[in-house]
Short mmCIF file of C-alpha atoms and ligand atoms in Angstrom, two decimals:
data_model
loop_
_atom_site.label_atom_id
_atom_site.label_comp_id
_atom_site.label_asym_id
_atom_site.label_seq_id
_atom_site.Cartn_x
_atom_site.Cartn_y
_atom_site.Cartn_z
CA MET A 1 -33.97 106.73 150.25
CA GLU A 2 -30.29 105.80 150.45
CA PHE A 3 -28.32 104.28 147.54
CA ASP A 4 -24.68 103.85 146.61
CA VAL A 5 -25.21 104.48 142.88
CA VAL A 6 -28.15 106.25 141.20
CA ILE A 7 -28.13 105.90 137.41
CA ILE A 8 -30.25 108.44 135.53
CA GLY A 9 -31.33 107.16 132.10
CA GLY A 10 -32.33 103.57 131.36
CA GLY A 11 -31.37 103.39 127.68
CA LEU A 12 -29.10 100.53 126.62
CA VAL A 13 -26.05 102.06 128.27
CA GLY A 14 -27.54 103.09 131.65
CA ALA A 15 -29.51 99.86 132.01
CA SER A 16 -26.39 97.80 131.16
CA LEU A 17 -24.38 99.59 133.85
CA ALA A 18 -27.10 98.80 136.41
CA LEU A 19 -26.96 95.12 135.39
CA ALA A 20 -23.15 95.04 135.40
CA LEU A 21 -23.25 96.28 139.03
CA LYS A 22 -25.99 93.91 140.21
CA ASP A 23 -23.62 91.59 142.11
CA SER A 24 -21.34 94.32 143.45
CA GLY A 25 -23.04 94.44 146.83
CA LEU A 26 -23.89 98.11 146.20
CA LYS A 27 -27.40 99.54 146.44
CA ILE A 28 -28.32 100.55 142.91
CA ALA A 29 -31.21 102.69 141.63
CA LEU A 30 -32.16 103.36 138.02
CA VAL A 31 -34.30 106.38 137.13
CA GLU A 32 -35.94 106.45 133.69
CA SER A 33 -38.45 109.00 132.45
CA ARG A 34 -40.10 106.81 129.75
CA PRO A 35 -40.91 103.12 130.02
CA PRO A 36 -39.64 101.19 126.96
CA SER A 37 -42.31 100.46 124.36
CA PRO A 38 -43.58 96.85 124.33
CA LEU A 39 -42.58 94.58 121.44
CA PRO A 40 -45.19 94.64 118.64
CA ARG A 41 -47.35 91.51 118.47
CA ASN A 42 -47.03 91.22 114.70
CA ASN A 43 -43.24 90.52 114.81
CA SER A 44 -42.62 93.46 112.46
CA TRP A 45 -39.04 94.59 111.96
CA ASP A 46 -37.58 97.63 113.70
CA SER A 47 -35.77 100.01 111.38
CA ARG A 48 -33.58 101.29 114.27
CA ILE A 49 -30.81 98.74 114.37
CA TYR A 50 -27.34 98.51 115.91
CA ALA A 51 -24.15 96.89 114.70
CA ILE A 52 -23.09 95.36 118.01
CA SER A 53 -19.37 94.54 118.27
CA PRO A 54 -18.19 91.14 119.62
CA GLY A 55 -16.83 92.99 122.70
CA SER A 56 -20.25 94.55 123.42
CA ALA A 57 -21.95 91.19 122.83
CA SER A 58 -19.74 89.49 125.41
CA PHE A 59 -20.37 92.35 127.91
CA LEU A 60 -24.14 91.90 127.44
CA GLN A 61 -23.68 88.15 127.84
CA ASN A 62 -22.07 88.63 131.29
CA PHE A 63 -25.42 89.63 132.77
CA GLY A 64 -27.73 87.37 130.77
CA VAL A 65 -28.93 89.73 128.02
CA TRP A 66 -27.19 88.53 124.86
CA GLN A 67 -28.13 84.86 125.21
CA VAL A 68 -31.87 85.57 125.49
CA LEU A 69 -32.09 87.46 122.20
CA ASP A 70 -34.08 85.66 119.52
CA GLU A 71 -31.38 84.07 117.33
CA ALA A 72 -33.67 84.15 114.32
CA ARG A 73 -33.56 87.97 114.44
CA LEU A 74 -29.78 88.30 114.99
CA THR A 75 -27.58 88.64 111.92
CA PRO A 76 -23.82 88.07 112.03
CA VAL A 77 -21.71 90.26 109.76
CA TYR A 78 -18.91 88.30 108.11
CA LYS A 79 -17.58 91.01 105.84
CA MET A 80 -17.68 94.75 105.33
CA ALA A 81 -17.40 96.33 101.90
CA VAL A 82 -16.80 100.09 101.84
CA PHE A 83 -16.96 102.00 98.53
CA GLY A 84 -15.76 105.49 97.67
CA ASP A 85 -17.64 107.81 95.34
CA ASP A 86 -15.62 106.41 92.49
CA SER A 87 -17.09 102.91 92.34
CA ALA A 88 -13.63 101.40 91.72
CA ALA A 89 -12.37 102.59 95.14
CA ARG A 90 -13.09 99.92 97.69
CA LEU A 91 -12.02 98.77 101.15
CA ASP A 92 -12.87 95.27 102.41
CA PHE A 93 -12.78 93.83 105.89
CA SER A 94 -13.32 90.16 106.54
CA ALA A 95 -13.79 88.32 109.86
CA TYR A 96 -12.08 85.27 108.31
CA ASP A 97 -8.89 87.26 107.54
CA ILE A 98 -8.45 88.11 111.22
CA GLY A 99 -9.36 84.67 112.53
CA LEU A 100 -12.83 85.57 113.81
CA THR A 101 -16.25 84.20 113.00
CA GLU A 102 -17.96 87.58 112.71
CA LEU A 103 -17.15 91.30 112.71
CA ALA A 104 -20.41 92.37 114.38
CA PHE A 105 -24.06 91.40 114.84
CA ILE A 106 -26.99 93.42 113.54
CA VAL A 107 -29.67 93.66 116.23
CA GLU A 108 -32.91 95.61 116.35
CA ASN A 109 -33.12 98.37 118.96
CA ARG A 110 -36.54 97.19 120.22
CA GLN A 111 -35.33 93.60 120.76
CA LEU A 112 -32.24 94.70 122.65
CA GLN A 113 -34.16 97.21 124.82
CA ALA A 114 -36.75 94.55 125.68
CA ALA A 115 -34.04 92.00 126.63
CA VAL A 116 -32.23 94.54 128.83
CA TRP A 117 -35.43 95.62 130.59
CA ASN A 118 -36.57 92.02 131.14
CA ALA A 119 -33.19 91.35 132.76
CA LEU A 120 -33.64 94.46 134.95
CA LYS A 121 -37.07 93.30 136.08
CA ARG A 122 -35.57 89.97 137.18
CA GLN A 123 -33.19 91.90 139.48
CA LYS A 124 -35.86 93.79 141.45
CA LYS A 125 -34.16 92.95 144.75
CA LYS A 126 -30.80 94.30 143.64
CA ILE A 127 -31.82 97.21 141.40
CA LYS A 128 -34.57 99.62 142.41
CA ILE A 129 -36.28 101.03 139.34
CA PHE A 130 -38.02 104.41 139.25
CA CYS A 131 -39.97 104.50 135.98
CA PRO A 132 -41.68 106.56 134.75
CA ALA A 133 -40.03 109.20 136.92
CA GLU A 134 -39.22 112.83 136.39
CA CYS A 135 -36.04 114.36 137.81
CA ALA A 136 -36.51 117.77 139.46
CA SER A 137 -33.11 118.77 140.90
CA ILE A 138 -29.73 117.54 142.13
CA THR A 139 -27.73 118.97 145.01
CA TRP A 140 -24.07 118.08 145.28
CA ASN A 141 -22.57 117.69 148.75
CA GLU A 142 -19.12 116.60 149.86
CA SER A 143 -20.21 113.18 151.11
CA HIS A 144 -23.18 112.49 148.79
CA ALA A 145 -25.51 113.84 146.11
CA GLU A 146 -29.27 114.23 146.44
CA LEU A 147 -31.64 113.69 143.55
CA ARG A 148 -35.15 115.05 143.98
CA LEU A 149 -37.83 113.51 141.78
CA GLY A 150 -40.93 115.28 140.48
CA ASP A 151 -43.14 113.43 142.99
CA GLY A 152 -41.11 114.88 145.88
CA SER A 153 -39.12 111.74 146.77
CA VAL A 154 -35.42 112.18 147.48
CA LEU A 155 -32.70 109.70 146.46
CA ARG A 156 -29.37 110.07 148.28
CA ALA A 157 -26.33 108.48 146.65
CA ALA A 158 -22.55 108.36 146.85
CA LEU A 159 -22.48 108.49 143.04
CA ILE A 160 -24.85 109.82 140.38
CA VAL A 161 -24.33 108.45 136.86
CA GLY A 162 -25.64 110.49 133.92
CA ALA A 163 -26.75 108.02 131.21
CA ASP A 164 -29.53 110.23 129.93
CA GLY A 165 -28.49 110.63 126.29
CA LEU A 166 -27.23 113.38 124.01
CA ASN A 167 -29.18 116.23 125.65
CA SER A 168 -28.22 115.08 129.14
CA TRP A 169 -30.13 116.83 131.92
CA VAL A 170 -27.61 115.51 134.48
CA ARG A 171 -24.69 117.03 132.54
CA ALA A 172 -26.48 120.40 132.54
CA GLN A 173 -27.15 120.16 136.30
CA ALA A 174 -23.44 119.62 136.86
CA GLU A 175 -22.66 122.61 134.58
CA ILE A 176 -20.25 120.56 132.49
CA LYS A 177 -19.31 122.36 129.29
CA VAL A 178 -19.97 120.76 125.92
CA MET A 179 -18.97 121.55 122.37
CA ARG A 180 -22.00 120.84 120.23
CA ARG A 181 -22.32 120.99 116.46
CA SER A 182 -25.14 119.86 114.26
CA TYR A 183 -23.90 117.86 111.26
CA GLN A 184 -26.89 119.43 109.46
CA GLU A 185 -27.73 115.92 108.40
CA LEU A 186 -30.44 113.42 109.20
CA GLY A 187 -29.96 109.67 109.46
CA VAL A 188 -32.71 108.18 107.28
CA VAL A 189 -33.51 104.60 108.28
CA ALA A 190 -35.75 101.98 106.61
CA ASN A 191 -35.74 98.23 105.98
CA PHE A 192 -35.94 96.61 102.56
CA ASP A 193 -36.30 93.14 101.11
CA ALA A 194 -33.58 92.73 98.48
CA GLU A 195 -33.62 90.73 95.25
CA HIS A 196 -30.15 89.27 95.96
CA HIS A 197 -28.96 87.84 99.27
CA HIS A 198 -26.52 90.11 101.12
CA ARG A 199 -24.32 87.10 102.11
CA ASN A 200 -23.89 88.67 105.54
CA VAL A 201 -21.89 91.57 104.10
CA ALA A 202 -22.38 95.07 105.53
CA HIS A 203 -22.22 97.44 102.55
CA GLN A 204 -21.37 101.13 102.86
CA TRP A 205 -21.04 103.81 100.18
CA PHE A 206 -19.31 107.13 100.89
CA ARG A 207 -21.22 109.28 98.40
CA ARG A 208 -21.21 113.00 97.68
CA ASP A 209 -24.72 113.22 99.14
CA GLY A 210 -23.80 111.37 102.35
CA VAL A 211 -23.00 107.93 103.67
CA LEU A 212 -25.32 105.09 102.72
CA ALA A 213 -25.17 101.80 104.61
CA LEU A 214 -27.13 98.63 103.87
CA LEU A 215 -26.75 96.27 106.80
CA PRO A 216 -27.75 92.60 106.69
CA LEU A 217 -30.87 91.34 108.47
CA PRO A 218 -32.12 87.72 108.30
CA ASP A 219 -32.80 86.18 104.86
CA THR A 220 -32.84 88.82 102.15
CA LEU A 221 -33.76 91.74 104.41
CA VAL A 222 -31.44 94.73 104.78
CA SER A 223 -31.54 97.79 107.01
CA MET A 224 -30.60 101.17 105.58
CA VAL A 225 -28.95 104.07 107.38
CA TRP A 226 -28.45 106.96 104.93
CA SER A 227 -26.83 109.95 106.64
CA THR A 228 -27.48 112.83 104.33
CA ASN A 229 -28.09 116.59 104.30
CA GLU A 230 -31.43 117.68 105.71
CA GLN A 231 -32.94 118.71 102.38
CA HIS A 232 -32.03 115.43 100.66
CA ALA A 233 -33.26 113.48 103.70
CA ARG A 234 -36.65 115.19 103.54
CA THR A 235 -36.86 114.47 99.81
CA LEU A 236 -36.18 110.78 100.52
CA LEU A 237 -38.86 110.72 103.24
CA ASP A 238 -41.44 112.28 100.89
CA LEU A 239 -40.78 109.95 97.94
CA PRO A 240 -43.45 107.42 96.94
CA GLU A 241 -42.46 103.90 98.03
CA THR A 242 -41.40 102.57 94.63
CA GLU A 243 -39.39 105.71 93.89
CA LEU A 244 -37.55 105.43 97.23
CA CYS A 245 -36.68 101.77 96.49
CA HIS A 246 -35.42 102.74 93.07
CA ARG A 247 -33.37 105.67 94.48
CA VAL A 248 -31.70 103.47 97.15
CA ALA A 249 -31.03 100.64 94.68
CA LYS A 250 -29.39 103.11 92.28
CA ALA A 251 -27.33 104.80 95.04
CA SER A 252 -26.08 101.37 96.11
CA CYS A 253 -25.04 100.59 92.50
CA HIS A 254 -27.74 97.86 92.30
CA THR A 255 -25.43 95.63 94.37
CA LEU A 256 -28.40 93.83 95.97
CA GLY A 257 -30.67 94.10 92.93
CA LYS A 258 -34.21 95.41 93.24
CA LEU A 259 -35.45 96.53 96.66
CA ARG A 260 -38.90 96.38 98.25
CA LEU A 261 -39.71 98.60 101.23
CA VAL A 262 -40.75 96.69 104.38
CA THR A 263 -40.77 99.46 107.02
CA GLN A 264 -41.72 103.11 106.60
CA PRO A 265 -38.66 105.39 106.52
CA ALA A 266 -37.89 107.53 109.58
CA ALA A 267 -35.19 110.12 110.24
CA PHE A 268 -33.00 111.13 113.18
CA PRO A 269 -31.01 114.40 113.55
CA LEU A 270 -27.23 113.90 113.74
CA ASN A 271 -25.12 115.92 116.17
CA PHE A 272 -21.52 115.94 117.29
CA VAL A 273 -21.16 116.48 121.04
CA HIS A 274 -17.77 116.69 122.75
CA VAL A 275 -17.93 116.75 126.54
CA ASN A 276 -15.07 118.48 128.39
CA LYS A 277 -15.00 116.11 131.34
CA LEU A 278 -16.65 112.81 132.11
CA VAL A 279 -16.46 113.07 135.90
CA GLN A 280 -16.57 115.41 138.82
CA PRO A 281 -16.94 114.62 142.51
CA ARG A 282 -19.99 112.32 142.93
CA LEU A 283 -20.74 112.28 139.18
CA ALA A 284 -19.82 110.18 136.13
CA LEU A 285 -21.18 110.45 132.58
CA ILE A 286 -21.57 107.47 130.25
CA GLY A 287 -23.00 106.77 126.79
CA ASP A 288 -24.37 109.58 124.63
CA ALA A 289 -24.38 111.84 127.71
CA ALA A 290 -20.56 111.61 127.51
CA HIS A 291 -20.08 111.80 123.70
CA GLY A 292 -22.13 112.15 120.55
CA ILE A 293 -20.62 110.82 117.34
CA HIS A 294 -21.70 110.41 113.71
CA PRO A 295 -23.31 106.99 113.06
CA LEU A 296 -21.16 106.32 109.97
CA ALA A 297 -18.96 103.90 111.92
CA GLY A 298 -21.96 102.32 113.75
CA GLN A 299 -20.08 102.73 117.03
CA GLY A 300 -22.23 105.02 119.26
CA VAL A 301 -23.77 102.39 121.46
CA ASN A 302 -20.60 100.27 121.46
CA LEU A 303 -18.62 103.26 122.74
CA GLY A 304 -21.27 103.76 125.45
CA LEU A 305 -21.23 100.09 126.46
CA ARG A 306 -17.44 100.32 126.78
CA ASP A 307 -17.99 103.29 129.19
CA ALA A 308 -20.44 101.18 131.22
CA ARG A 309 -18.04 98.21 131.24
CA GLU A 310 -15.11 100.36 132.37
CA LEU A 311 -17.06 102.30 135.02
CA ALA A 312 -18.48 99.07 136.49
CA ALA A 313 -14.97 97.51 136.55
CA THR A 314 -13.51 100.62 138.23
CA ILE A 315 -16.24 100.67 140.89
CA ILE A 316 -16.01 96.92 141.56
CA ALA A 317 -12.19 97.01 141.79
CA ARG A 318 -12.17 99.92 144.26
CA GLY A 319 -12.12 97.76 147.41
CA LEU A 320 -15.07 97.34 149.75
CA GLN A 321 -14.29 100.18 152.12
CA SER A 322 -13.86 102.89 149.51
CA ASP A 323 -16.39 105.45 148.46
CA CYS A 324 -17.69 104.81 144.93
CA GLY A 325 -18.26 108.55 144.31
CA ASP A 326 -14.69 109.48 145.24
CA TYR A 327 -13.22 111.87 142.68
CA LEU A 328 -9.86 110.12 142.42
CA LEU A 329 -11.58 106.83 141.70
CA LEU A 330 -13.80 108.45 139.07
CA ARG A 331 -10.76 110.10 137.47
CA ARG A 332 -9.39 106.60 136.93
CA TYR A 333 -12.52 105.80 134.89
CA GLU A 334 -12.18 109.06 132.96
CA ARG A 335 -8.50 108.49 132.11
CA SER A 336 -9.19 104.97 130.90
CA ARG A 337 -11.92 106.16 128.49
CA LYS A 338 -10.32 109.32 127.05
CA GLU A 339 -8.25 107.71 124.30
CA ASP A 340 -11.03 105.49 122.93
CA ILE A 341 -13.55 108.34 122.88
CA LEU A 342 -11.14 110.81 121.29
CA ALA A 343 -10.09 108.30 118.63
CA MET A 344 -13.72 107.60 117.70
CA GLU A 345 -14.55 111.35 117.60
CA LEU A 346 -11.57 112.04 115.35
CA VAL A 347 -12.22 109.15 112.96
CA THR A 348 -15.96 109.77 112.54
CA ASN A 349 -15.57 113.57 112.26
CA GLY A 350 -12.62 113.25 109.89
CA LEU A 351 -14.40 110.84 107.56
CA GLN A 352 -17.61 112.88 107.61
CA LYS A 353 -15.69 116.05 106.63
CA LEU A 354 -13.46 114.33 104.09
CA PHE A 355 -16.35 112.82 102.17
CA HIS A 356 -18.35 116.06 102.19
CA ASN A 357 -15.65 117.97 100.40
CA THR A 358 -16.24 118.43 96.67
CA ASN A 359 -12.73 119.63 95.81
CA PRO A 360 -11.77 117.35 92.82
CA THR A 361 -8.21 116.78 94.13
CA LEU A 362 -9.55 115.67 97.50
CA VAL A 363 -12.12 113.45 95.81
CA ARG A 364 -9.31 111.65 93.93
CA LEU A 365 -7.13 111.48 97.06
CA ARG A 366 -9.84 110.01 99.28
CA ASN A 367 -10.67 107.32 96.75
CA LEU A 368 -6.97 106.58 96.41
CA GLY A 369 -6.78 106.49 100.25
CA LEU A 370 -9.42 103.75 100.37
CA GLU A 371 -7.55 101.73 97.76
CA ILE A 372 -4.18 102.13 99.51
CA THR A 373 -5.65 101.23 102.92
CA ASN A 374 -7.18 98.17 101.31
CA ARG A 375 -3.71 96.98 100.34
CA LEU A 376 -2.13 97.62 103.76
CA PRO A 377 -3.05 94.72 106.05
CA LEU A 378 -1.41 96.29 109.12
CA ILE A 379 -3.49 99.50 108.96
CA LYS A 380 -6.61 97.51 108.18
CA ASP A 381 -5.96 95.30 111.19
CA GLN A 382 -5.61 98.32 113.48
CA LEU A 383 -8.85 99.88 112.19
CA ILE A 384 -10.77 96.66 112.65
CA GLN A 385 -9.35 95.75 116.07
CA HIS A 386 -10.65 99.05 117.47
CA ALA A 387 -14.16 98.40 116.18
CA LEU A 388 -14.27 94.86 117.62
CA ASN A 389 -13.90 95.89 121.30
C1 LIG B 1 -29.59 107.03 112.73
C2 LIG B 1 -28.70 106.47 113.81
C3 LIG B 1 -28.11 105.22 113.63
C4 LIG B 1 -27.29 104.68 114.62
N1 LIG B 1 -26.71 103.47 114.42
C5 LIG B 1 -25.89 102.94 115.35
C6 LIG B 1 -25.25 101.66 115.17
O1 LIG B 1 -25.41 100.97 114.15
N2 LIG B 1 -24.43 101.20 116.14
C7 LIG B 1 -24.19 101.92 117.29
O2 LIG B 1 -23.40 101.47 118.14
N3 LIG B 1 -24.78 103.12 117.51
C8 LIG B 1 -25.63 103.65 116.57
N4 LIG B 1 -26.22 104.87 116.79
C9 LIG B 1 -25.97 105.58 118.06
C10 LIG B 1 -26.82 105.03 119.21
O3 LIG B 1 -28.20 105.12 118.87
C11 LIG B 1 -26.57 105.80 120.50
O4 LIG B 1 -25.20 105.96 120.70
C12 LIG B 1 -27.17 105.04 121.70
O5 LIG B 1 -28.56 104.91 121.57
C13 LIG B 1 -26.87 105.77 123.01
O6 LIG B 1 -27.41 105.05 124.09
P1 LIG B 1 -27.58 105.76 125.50
O7 LIG B 1 -28.20 104.72 126.39
O8 LIG B 1 -26.32 106.41 125.93
O9 LIG B 1 -28.60 106.95 125.26
P2 LIG B 1 -30.14 106.91 124.85
O10 LIG B 1 -30.43 105.77 123.98
O11 LIG B 1 -30.45 108.28 124.34
O12 LIG B 1 -30.89 106.67 126.24
C14 LIG B 1 -31.04 107.68 127.20
C15 LIG B 1 -32.19 107.29 128.12
O13 LIG B 1 -32.30 108.29 129.15
C16 LIG B 1 -33.67 108.63 129.33
N5 LIG B 1 -33.70 110.00 129.85
C17 LIG B 1 -33.38 111.15 129.18
N6 LIG B 1 -33.49 112.20 130.01
C18 LIG B 1 -33.87 111.70 131.22
C19 LIG B 1 -34.14 112.31 132.49
N7 LIG B 1 -34.03 113.63 132.69
N8 LIG B 1 -34.52 111.50 133.51
C20 LIG B 1 -34.64 110.16 133.34
N9 LIG B 1 -34.39 109.53 132.17
C21 LIG B 1 -34.01 110.30 131.13
C22 LIG B 1 -34.29 108.47 127.95
O14 LIG B 1 -35.70 108.26 128.03
C23 LIG B 1 -33.55 107.25 127.42
O15 LIG B 1 -34.20 106.05 127.76
C24 LIG B 1 -27.04 105.42 115.82
C25 LIG B 1 -27.66 106.68 116.02
C26 LIG B 1 -28.48 107.19 115.02
C27 LIG B 1 -29.12 108.54 115.23
#
């Protein structure tokens, strides 16, 4: 079977690229190993959530995904309040101060995946979906690449896109080097019903035992992401329900009052992955296949959607006669993404290291740093503008 672009991995990033290319006139295929799980009938809340930036929301709107999300489950974030481990140290960001209506939207993973896959299914004529499908091998030739699936079928394409996540199989097939480091932390997630309304503020505490975020969901619900060392994470997971609520309320300085658990806690390993190159002839990497960052800035999927947006724009702008797997064209995509990715890697790594250090001088300095940044509108503006894209 002949295609122009074969995207491997139908997570949010890979599926969004397929949709962004649907009107490009190119023959697109999407290969996904696992079909997305159906939405639960009981309307229960997903504890895997994303803080989607306004830039990502407008990208998803371009191909009909954002506007079909259930508004009753979407929560705008008007303010962010970040606290140091000295409760007096605080950094605030407000959408109002920069002339916007919101800084981000909190969306459940399940809802977003379902919306993206429903949109894909409506584009059956333009996007050929192979799911569930297992990839067996790729051969790289000068004029095309050939993907062989487990069932023996062969997909020929001018360009293969690796969107298959942190442990990318495509990246390994292309023998692209990665620098990988476990943060030796787990991200513990759970949803709570809080005594006090969050007022659409995303709260975050940089504590000695990790970074705790309570993100607003509709009404008085909040979603927790507590990135913490593996031992502490396992302790949290094993706590009886009331004890866990008490522990989280205490760690968040009782800002939202008493908490009641509404979803069972779950944990995800956290890894830093730096990829040496995003492209080679006939190949481009996007999303977590191209970079793995700490979730403390809530930017992983936003960074990946910016890759998809940029790669789609580069391919569409190439001119009808040109080859979409051409190395020089793909280098243009790589150059345009390097700065954003590097900046996000540096910021998330730097903050993670800084707040894990127990040296008393550093502890005082980092709290002071938060306070000083809070009083410098120019620096605050630059930090926030990056996260809005
Ligand atoms: C605890 C935690 C909290 C987070 N919070 C946020 C947040 O608030 N905001 C944010 O922006 N980001 C957040 N992130 C990061 C975010 O989850 C990831 O950056 C994002 O899911 C990456 O999307 P992706 O599509 O690139 O990869 P994935 O979501 O990993 O999707 C990859 C897809 O490829 C498929 N696949 C894998 N291998 C193959 C193969 N060989 N063949 C075919 N298909 C294959 C998989 O089945 C999957 O569907 C968080 C991460 C964690 C761990």
